[in-house]
Amino acid sequence: MSSEADAIVSAIIAKWCTGFGRLDAAALSSLYAKNAFFFGSNPKLYRGRDGVADYFNGLPRWRKPSATFSEVNAEQAGPGLINMGATITFDLAGERPELVVKMSWVIIREDGDWKIVNHHASAKAPLI
């Protein structure tokens, strides 16, 4: 991972985990690009910041959610473009079993800041 891509991705992950820990849809959606595509834990494609906020507002109101990223890989894919892939473990404080997913983001430079323009979560367990 390049040091610049690593620093950018680490900063976004920190903000994302803080927002998820509070289930703060406004804080989380602010991390996404205006025209973001978002595939989360259900089959619906959410679009834009409003769609991202709708997704997070629609989650159950767990008492103490947390997310831990591991196996983070980031690569500068071009000027103003970063690819990121990771594993995320969601701990929902016993309200449901731990959830482990694969996550990929495409991060772009938008209005002078780094924003997630594509978010895709998928099962960690093999599908076939």
PDB file of C-alpha atoms in Angstrom:
ATOM      1  CA  MET A   1       0.000   0.000   0.000  1.00  0.00           C
ATOM      2  CA  SER A   2       1.418   3.409  -0.872  1.00  0.00           C
ATOM      3  CA  SER A   3       1.915   5.678   2.106  1.00  0.00           C
ATOM      4  CA  GLU A   4      -0.416   8.333   0.641  1.00  0.00           C
ATOM      5  CA  ALA A   5      -3.183   5.821  -0.165  1.00  0.00           C
ATOM      6  CA  ASP A   6      -2.686   4.207   3.245  1.00  0.00           C
ATOM      7  CA  ALA A   7      -3.064   7.540   5.052  1.00  0.00           C
ATOM      8  CA  ILE A   8      -6.174   8.511   3.069  1.00  0.00           C
ATOM      9  CA  VAL A   9      -7.859   5.139   3.562  1.00  0.00           C
ATOM     10  CA  SER A  10      -6.938   5.016   7.268  1.00  0.00           C
ATOM     11  CA  ALA A  11      -8.511   8.440   7.834  1.00  0.00           C
ATOM     12  CA  ILE A  12     -11.737   7.437   6.073  1.00  0.00           C
ATOM     13  CA  ILE A  13     -11.886   4.129   7.967  1.00  0.00           C
ATOM     14  CA  ALA A  14     -11.500   5.943  11.307  1.00  0.00           C
ATOM     15  CA  LYS A  15     -14.361   8.331  10.482  1.00  0.00           C
ATOM     16  CA  TRP A  16     -16.481   5.473   9.114  1.00  0.00           C
ATOM     17  CA  CYS A  17     -16.027   3.355  12.259  1.00  0.00           C
ATOM     18  CA  THR A  18     -16.866   6.324  14.502  1.00  0.00           C
ATOM     19  CA  GLY A  19     -20.008   7.067  12.507  1.00  0.00           C
ATOM     20  CA  PHE A  20     -21.044   3.409  12.477  1.00  0.00           C
ATOM     21  CA  GLY A  21     -20.518   3.155  16.243  1.00  0.00           C
ATOM     22  CA  ARG A  22     -23.128   5.905  16.677  1.00  0.00           C
ATOM     23  CA  LEU A  23     -25.276   4.747  13.726  1.00  0.00           C
ATOM     24  CA  ASP A  24     -24.933   8.355  12.580  1.00  0.00           C
ATOM     25  CA  ALA A  25     -26.337   8.344   9.035  1.00  0.00           C
ATOM     26  CA  ALA A  26     -25.442  12.007   8.436  1.00  0.00           C
ATOM     27  CA  ALA A  27     -21.793  11.513   9.438  1.00  0.00           C
ATOM     28  CA  LEU A  28     -21.521   8.316   7.399  1.00  0.00           C
ATOM     29  CA  SER A  29     -23.193   9.708   4.281  1.00  0.00           C
ATOM     30  CA  SER A  30     -20.838  12.725   4.375  1.00  0.00           C
ATOM     31  CA  LEU A  31     -17.967  10.311   3.615  1.00  0.00           C
ATOM     32  CA  TYR A  32     -19.518   9.425   0.252  1.00  0.00           C
ATOM     33  CA  ALA A  33     -19.419  11.181  -3.113  1.00  0.00           C
ATOM     34  CA  LYS A  34     -22.434  13.021  -4.468  1.00  0.00           C
ATOM     35  CA  ASN A  35     -23.016  10.287  -7.059  1.00  0.00           C
ATOM     36  CA  ALA A  36     -21.990   7.286  -4.954  1.00  0.00           C
ATOM     37  CA  PHE A  37     -23.207   3.744  -5.603  1.00  0.00           C
ATOM     38  CA  PHE A  38     -23.703   1.737  -2.405  1.00  0.00           C
ATOM     39  CA  PHE A  39     -24.355  -2.005  -2.022  1.00  0.00           C
ATOM     40  CA  GLY A  40     -24.626  -2.840   1.680  1.00  0.00           C
ATOM     41  CA  SER A  41     -26.129  -5.793   3.513  1.00  0.00           C
ATOM     42  CA  ASN A  42     -29.264  -6.034   1.383  1.00  0.00           C
ATOM     43  CA  PRO A  43     -29.694  -6.426  -2.396  1.00  0.00           C
ATOM     44  CA  LYS A  44     -30.802  -2.818  -3.055  1.00  0.00           C
ATOM     45  CA  LEU A  45     -28.501  -0.364  -4.814  1.00  0.00           C
ATOM     46  CA  TYR A  46     -28.498   2.962  -2.930  1.00  0.00           C
ATOM     47  CA  ARG A  47     -27.426   6.050  -4.853  1.00  0.00           C
ATOM     48  CA  GLY A  48     -25.895   9.313  -3.713  1.00  0.00           C
ATOM     49  CA  ARG A  49     -25.526  10.662  -0.194  1.00  0.00           C
ATOM     50  CA  ASP A  50     -29.283  10.588   0.399  1.00  0.00           C
ATOM     51  CA  GLY A  51     -29.349   6.915  -0.532  1.00  0.00           C
ATOM     52  CA  VAL A  52     -26.434   6.160   1.798  1.00  0.00           C
ATOM     53  CA  ALA A  53     -28.230   7.994   4.614  1.00  0.00           C
ATOM     54  CA  ASP A  54     -31.414   6.013   3.872  1.00  0.00           C
ATOM     55  CA  TYR A  55     -29.455   2.769   4.144  1.00  0.00           C
ATOM     56  CA  PHE A  56     -27.913   3.625   7.517  1.00  0.00           C
ATOM     57  CA  ASN A  57     -31.187   5.086   8.863  1.00  0.00           C
ATOM     58  CA  GLY A  58     -32.854   1.799   7.933  1.00  0.00           C
ATOM     59  CA  LEU A  59     -30.506  -0.385  10.004  1.00  0.00           C
ATOM     60  CA  PRO A  60     -31.699  -1.799  13.322  1.00  0.00           C
ATOM     61  CA  ARG A  61     -30.876   0.480  16.252  1.00  0.00           C
ATOM     62  CA  TRP A  62     -28.298  -1.769  17.923  1.00  0.00           C
ATOM     63  CA  ARG A  63     -27.230  -0.589  21.374  1.00  0.00           C
ATOM     64  CA  LYS A  64     -23.476  -0.712  20.852  1.00  0.00           C
ATOM     65  CA  PRO A  65     -22.401  -1.508  17.288  1.00  0.00           C
ATOM     66  CA  SER A  66     -18.767  -1.521  16.252  1.00  0.00           C
ATOM     67  CA  ALA A  67     -16.822  -2.301  13.097  1.00  0.00           C
ATOM     68  CA  THR A  68     -13.213  -3.441  12.818  1.00  0.00           C
ATOM     69  CA  PHE A  69     -11.377  -3.387   9.491  1.00  0.00           C
ATOM     70  CA  SER A  70      -8.638  -5.952   8.793  1.00  0.00           C
ATOM     71  CA  GLU A  71      -6.696  -7.166   5.758  1.00  0.00           C
ATOM     72  CA  VAL A  72      -6.892  -3.622   4.363  1.00  0.00           C
ATOM     73  CA  ASN A  73      -5.359  -3.215   0.912  1.00  0.00           C
ATOM     74  CA  ALA A  74      -5.277   0.158  -0.825  1.00  0.00           C
ATOM     75  CA  GLU A  75      -3.753   1.178  -4.097  1.00  0.00           C
ATOM     76  CA  GLN A  76      -3.568   4.485  -5.912  1.00  0.00           C
ATOM     77  CA  ALA A  77      -5.327   3.626  -9.189  1.00  0.00           C
ATOM     78  CA  GLY A  78      -4.698   6.989 -10.838  1.00  0.00           C
ATOM     79  CA  PRO A  79      -4.676  10.675 -10.035  1.00  0.00           C
ATOM     80  CA  GLY A  80      -7.493  11.281  -7.581  1.00  0.00           C
ATOM     81  CA  LEU A  81      -8.494   7.595  -7.489  1.00  0.00           C
ATOM     82  CA  ILE A  82      -7.886   4.897  -4.849  1.00  0.00           C
ATOM     83  CA  ASN A  83      -9.081   1.279  -4.726  1.00  0.00           C
ATOM     84  CA  MET A  84      -9.551  -0.310  -1.298  1.00  0.00           C
ATOM     85  CA  GLY A  85     -10.425  -3.859  -0.294  1.00  0.00           C
ATOM     86  CA  ALA A  86     -10.749  -5.136   3.275  1.00  0.00           C
ATOM     87  CA  THR A  87     -12.513  -7.447   5.654  1.00  0.00           C
ATOM     88  CA  ILE A  88     -14.866  -5.883   8.197  1.00  0.00           C
ATOM     89  CA  THR A  89     -16.018  -7.563  11.369  1.00  0.00           C
ATOM     90  CA  PHE A  90     -19.214  -6.135  12.826  1.00  0.00           C
ATOM     91  CA  ASP A  91     -19.717  -6.684  16.556  1.00  0.00           C
ATOM     92  CA  LEU A  92     -23.286  -5.981  17.572  1.00  0.00           C
ATOM     93  CA  ALA A  93     -22.784  -6.594  21.305  1.00  0.00           C
ATOM     94  CA  GLY A  94     -24.586  -9.934  21.357  1.00  0.00           C
ATOM     95  CA  GLU A  95     -27.758  -8.610  19.724  1.00  0.00           C
ATOM     96  CA  ARG A  96     -26.956 -10.818  16.738  1.00  0.00           C
ATOM     97  CA  PRO A  97     -24.006 -13.033  15.838  1.00  0.00           C
ATOM     98  CA  GLU A  98     -20.801 -11.326  14.715  1.00  0.00           C
ATOM     99  CA  LEU A  99     -20.924 -10.508  11.005  1.00  0.00           C
ATOM    100  CA  VAL A 100     -17.820 -10.710   8.804  1.00  0.00           C
ATOM    101  CA  VAL A 101     -17.940  -9.293   5.272  1.00  0.00           C
ATOM    102  CA  LYS A 102     -15.641  -8.377   2.421  1.00  0.00           C
ATOM    103  CA  MET A 103     -15.720  -4.684   1.580  1.00  0.00           C
ATOM    104  CA  SER A 104     -14.463  -2.771  -1.416  1.00  0.00           C
ATOM    105  CA  TRP A 105     -14.454   0.966  -1.930  1.00  0.00           C
ATOM    106  CA  VAL A 106     -13.476   3.180  -4.806  1.00  0.00           C
ATOM    107  CA  ILE A 107     -12.409   6.539  -3.408  1.00  0.00           C
ATOM    108  CA  ILE A 108     -12.198   9.701  -5.502  1.00  0.00           C
ATOM    109  CA  ARG A 109     -11.079  13.262  -5.017  1.00  0.00           C
ATOM    110  CA  GLU A 110     -14.243  15.415  -4.988  1.00  0.00           C
ATOM    111  CA  ASP A 111     -14.429  19.097  -4.106  1.00  0.00           C
ATOM    112  CA  GLY A 112     -10.961  18.988  -2.530  1.00  0.00           C
ATOM    113  CA  ASP A 113     -11.679  15.993  -0.274  1.00  0.00           C
ATOM    114  CA  TRP A 114     -11.522  12.204  -0.573  1.00  0.00           C
ATOM    115  CA  LYS A 115     -14.951  10.544  -0.880  1.00  0.00           C
ATOM    116  CA  ILE A 116     -16.173   6.980  -1.354  1.00  0.00           C
ATOM    117  CA  VAL A 117     -17.834   6.762  -4.777  1.00  0.00           C
ATOM    118  CA  ASN A 118     -18.442   3.008  -4.821  1.00  0.00           C
ATOM    119  CA  HIS A 119     -19.131   0.817  -1.759  1.00  0.00           C
ATOM    120  CA  HIS A 120     -19.676  -2.912  -2.106  1.00  0.00           C
ATOM    121  CA  ALA A 121     -20.136  -5.412   0.719  1.00  0.00           C
ATOM    122  CA  SER A 122     -20.332  -9.138   0.117  1.00  0.00           C
ATOM    123  CA  ALA A 123     -20.296 -12.346   2.104  1.00  0.00           C
ATOM    124  CA  LYS A 124     -16.946 -13.519   3.427  1.00  0.00           C
ATOM    125  CA  ALA A 125     -18.058 -17.149   3.170  1.00  0.00           C
ATOM    126  CA  PRO A 126     -17.699 -18.666  -0.317  1.00  0.00           C
ATOM    127  CA  LEU A 127     -20.922 -18.587  -2.300  1.00  0.00           C
ATOM    128  CA  ILE A 128     -19.988 -21.623  -4.398  1.00  0.00           C
TER     129      ILE A 128
END
